């Protein structure tokens, strides 16, 4: 997905066996579903390319433990742990805005 001079690579969890030189269509569907992303690693050298992920709740990614979208190191992680008492989140690639809906469940 490209928007405003930025490229967004959207996957469910991460990219198993990631190699920046490998085309995305060379991966199997399962390669995007279960691999945990290494949020300490920048995946794409081009700083205008972002890896957008879910699967791993941001409250375990963020140093402050907040259930908010994580945006660091070329990553945008949007799973804010609603099912675990966090929030449901949305990120707009056109504006960079974030929207949250608090979950009804108590945080575990």
PDB file of C-alpha atoms in Angstrom:
ATOM      1  CA  UNK A   1       0.000   0.000   0.000  1.00  0.00           C
ATOM      2  CA  UNK A   2       1.412   3.413  -0.920  1.00  0.00           C
ATOM      3  CA  UNK A   3       0.191   6.716   0.460  1.00  0.00           C
ATOM      4  CA  UNK A   4       1.784  10.190   0.566  1.00  0.00           C
ATOM      5  CA  UNK A   5       5.213   8.939  -0.522  1.00  0.00           C
ATOM      6  CA  UNK A   6       5.221   6.188   2.072  1.00  0.00           C
ATOM      7  CA  UNK A   7       4.995   2.442   1.562  1.00  0.00           C
ATOM      8  CA  UNK A   8       3.100   0.281   4.042  1.00  0.00           C
ATOM      9  CA  UNK A   9       3.573  -3.487   4.124  1.00  0.00           C
ATOM     10  CA  UNK A  10       0.546  -4.916   5.952  1.00  0.00           C
ATOM     11  CA  UNK A  11       0.797  -8.398   7.466  1.00  0.00           C
ATOM     12  CA  UNK A  12      -1.020 -10.226  10.221  1.00  0.00           C
ATOM     13  CA  UNK A  13       1.943 -11.125  12.430  1.00  0.00           C
ATOM     14  CA  UNK A  14       5.335 -10.709  10.788  1.00  0.00           C
ATOM     15  CA  UNK A  15       7.313 -12.141   7.880  1.00  0.00           C
ATOM     16  CA  UNK A  16       8.955 -15.529   8.441  1.00  0.00           C
ATOM     17  CA  UNK A  17      12.374 -15.754   6.776  1.00  0.00           C
ATOM     18  CA  UNK A  18      12.354 -12.051   5.930  1.00  0.00           C
ATOM     19  CA  UNK A  19      14.877 -10.828   3.380  1.00  0.00           C
ATOM     20  CA  UNK A  20      14.471  -7.287   2.068  1.00  0.00           C
ATOM     21  CA  UNK A  21      15.602  -8.440  -1.391  1.00  0.00           C
ATOM     22  CA  UNK A  22      12.878 -11.107  -1.566  1.00  0.00           C
ATOM     23  CA  UNK A  23       9.593 -10.063  -3.217  1.00  0.00           C
ATOM     24  CA  UNK A  24       6.510 -10.387  -1.019  1.00  0.00           C
ATOM     25  CA  UNK A  25       4.797 -12.657  -3.540  1.00  0.00           C
ATOM     26  CA  UNK A  26       7.607 -15.200  -3.046  1.00  0.00           C
ATOM     27  CA  UNK A  27       6.387 -15.935   0.487  1.00  0.00           C
ATOM     28  CA  UNK A  28       3.634 -18.371   1.443  1.00  0.00           C
ATOM     29  CA  UNK A  29       0.520 -17.064   3.176  1.00  0.00           C
ATOM     30  CA  UNK A  30       1.560 -18.824   6.406  1.00  0.00           C
ATOM     31  CA  UNK A  31       4.780 -16.766   6.440  1.00  0.00           C
ATOM     32  CA  UNK A  32       2.681 -13.715   7.320  1.00  0.00           C
ATOM     33  CA  UNK A  33       0.397 -15.328   9.908  1.00  0.00           C
ATOM     34  CA  UNK A  34       2.429 -16.720  12.795  1.00  0.00           C
ATOM     35  CA  UNK A  35       5.935 -15.226  12.830  1.00  0.00           C
ATOM     36  CA  UNK A  36       6.453 -12.777  15.674  1.00  0.00           C
ATOM     37  CA  UNK A  37       7.977  -9.536  14.495  1.00  0.00           C
ATOM     38  CA  UNK A  38      11.265  -8.373  15.988  1.00  0.00           C
ATOM     39  CA  UNK A  39      10.315  -4.809  16.904  1.00  0.00           C
ATOM     40  CA  UNK A  40      13.917  -3.997  17.814  1.00  0.00           C
ATOM     41  CA  UNK A  41      14.920  -4.508  14.182  1.00  0.00           C
ATOM     42  CA  UNK A  42      14.236  -2.216  11.235  1.00  0.00           C
ATOM     43  CA  UNK A  43      13.085  -4.496   8.419  1.00  0.00           C
ATOM     44  CA  UNK A  44      13.281  -2.035   5.534  1.00  0.00           C
ATOM     45  CA  UNK A  45      16.305   0.183   4.943  1.00  0.00           C
ATOM     46  CA  UNK A  46      14.124   2.807   3.242  1.00  0.00           C
ATOM     47  CA  UNK A  47      12.792   4.901   6.124  1.00  0.00           C
ATOM     48  CA  UNK A  48       9.617   5.611   4.110  1.00  0.00           C
ATOM     49  CA  UNK A  49       8.648   1.925   4.301  1.00  0.00           C
ATOM     50  CA  UNK A  50       6.711   0.697   7.332  1.00  0.00           C
ATOM     51  CA  UNK A  51       5.836  -2.815   8.435  1.00  0.00           C
ATOM     52  CA  UNK A  52       2.274  -2.754   9.796  1.00  0.00           C
ATOM     53  CA  UNK A  53       1.465  -5.694  12.061  1.00  0.00           C
ATOM     54  CA  UNK A  54      -1.094  -7.112  14.428  1.00  0.00           C
ATOM     55  CA  UNK A  55      -0.965 -10.422  16.340  1.00  0.00           C
ATOM     56  CA  UNK A  56       1.355  -9.255  19.138  1.00  0.00           C
ATOM     57  CA  UNK A  57      -0.430  -6.970  21.623  1.00  0.00           C
ATOM     58  CA  UNK A  58       1.312  -3.631  21.890  1.00  0.00           C
ATOM     59  CA  UNK A  59       1.116  -3.714  25.673  1.00  0.00           C
ATOM     60  CA  UNK A  60       3.895  -6.347  25.538  1.00  0.00           C
ATOM     61  CA  UNK A  61       5.872  -4.420  22.891  1.00  0.00           C
ATOM     62  CA  UNK A  62       5.783  -0.908  24.350  1.00  0.00           C
ATOM     63  CA  UNK A  63       8.236  -0.227  27.187  1.00  0.00           C
ATOM     64  CA  UNK A  64       5.476   1.662  29.048  1.00  0.00           C
ATOM     65  CA  UNK A  65       3.021  -1.268  28.692  1.00  0.00           C
ATOM     66  CA  UNK A  66       0.258   0.985  27.335  1.00  0.00           C
ATOM     67  CA  UNK A  67      -2.331  -0.580  25.027  1.00  0.00           C
ATOM     68  CA  UNK A  68      -1.673   1.987  22.306  1.00  0.00           C
ATOM     69  CA  UNK A  69      -0.336   1.751  18.758  1.00  0.00           C
ATOM     70  CA  UNK A  70       3.422   1.244  18.687  1.00  0.00           C
ATOM     71  CA  UNK A  71       5.348   3.312  16.110  1.00  0.00           C
ATOM     72  CA  UNK A  72       9.095   2.889  16.256  1.00  0.00           C
ATOM     73  CA  UNK A  73      11.943   1.583  14.112  1.00  0.00           C
ATOM     74  CA  UNK A  74       9.863   1.358  10.919  1.00  0.00           C
ATOM     75  CA  UNK A  75       7.024  -0.522  12.628  1.00  0.00           C
ATOM     76  CA  UNK A  76       3.386   0.304  13.176  1.00  0.00           C
ATOM     77  CA  UNK A  77       1.862  -2.321  15.480  1.00  0.00           C
ATOM     78  CA  UNK A  78      -1.912  -2.004  15.811  1.00  0.00           C
ATOM     79  CA  UNK A  79      -3.022  -4.909  18.027  1.00  0.00           C
ATOM     80  CA  UNK A  80      -3.730  -3.052  21.256  1.00  0.00           C
ATOM     81  CA  UNK A  81      -4.954  -6.138  23.109  1.00  0.00           C
ATOM     82  CA  UNK A  82      -8.692  -5.455  23.135  1.00  0.00           C
ATOM     83  CA  UNK A  83      -9.399  -9.108  23.951  1.00  0.00           C
ATOM     84  CA  UNK A  84      -7.064  -8.825  26.963  1.00  0.00           C
ATOM     85  CA  UNK A  85      -8.612  -5.647  28.343  1.00  0.00           C
ATOM     86  CA  UNK A  86      -6.723  -3.208  26.137  1.00  0.00           C
ATOM     87  CA  UNK A  87      -8.255  -1.208  23.315  1.00  0.00           C
ATOM     88  CA  UNK A  88      -9.445  -1.668  19.757  1.00  0.00           C
ATOM     89  CA  UNK A  89      -7.287   0.570  17.567  1.00  0.00           C
ATOM     90  CA  UNK A  90      -7.295   1.981  14.059  1.00  0.00           C
ATOM     91  CA  UNK A  91      -4.454   3.746  12.254  1.00  0.00           C
ATOM     92  CA  UNK A  92      -5.145   5.944   9.216  1.00  0.00           C
ATOM     93  CA  UNK A  93      -2.310   5.790   6.649  1.00  0.00           C
ATOM     94  CA  UNK A  94      -3.655   8.907   4.930  1.00  0.00           C
ATOM     95  CA  UNK A  95      -3.392  11.166   7.991  1.00  0.00           C
ATOM     96  CA  UNK A  96      -1.376   9.237  10.605  1.00  0.00           C
ATOM     97  CA  UNK A  97      -4.304   9.595  13.000  1.00  0.00           C
ATOM     98  CA  UNK A  98      -5.083   6.930  15.553  1.00  0.00           C
ATOM     99  CA  UNK A  99      -8.501   6.096  16.967  1.00  0.00           C
ATOM    100  CA  UNK A 100      -9.203   3.924  20.010  1.00  0.00           C
ATOM    101  CA  UNK A 101     -12.256   2.235  21.479  1.00  0.00           C
ATOM    102  CA  UNK A 102     -11.852   1.009  25.026  1.00  0.00           C
ATOM    103  CA  UNK A 103     -12.595  -2.649  25.590  1.00  0.00           C
ATOM    104  CA  UNK A 104     -15.227  -3.768  28.118  1.00  0.00           C
ATOM    105  CA  UNK A 105     -13.090  -6.531  29.544  1.00  0.00           C
ATOM    106  CA  UNK A 106     -10.871  -5.987  32.585  1.00  0.00           C
ATOM    107  CA  UNK A 107      -7.193  -5.939  31.741  1.00  0.00           C
ATOM    108  CA  UNK A 108      -5.316  -9.138  32.615  1.00  0.00           C
TER     109      UNK A 108
END
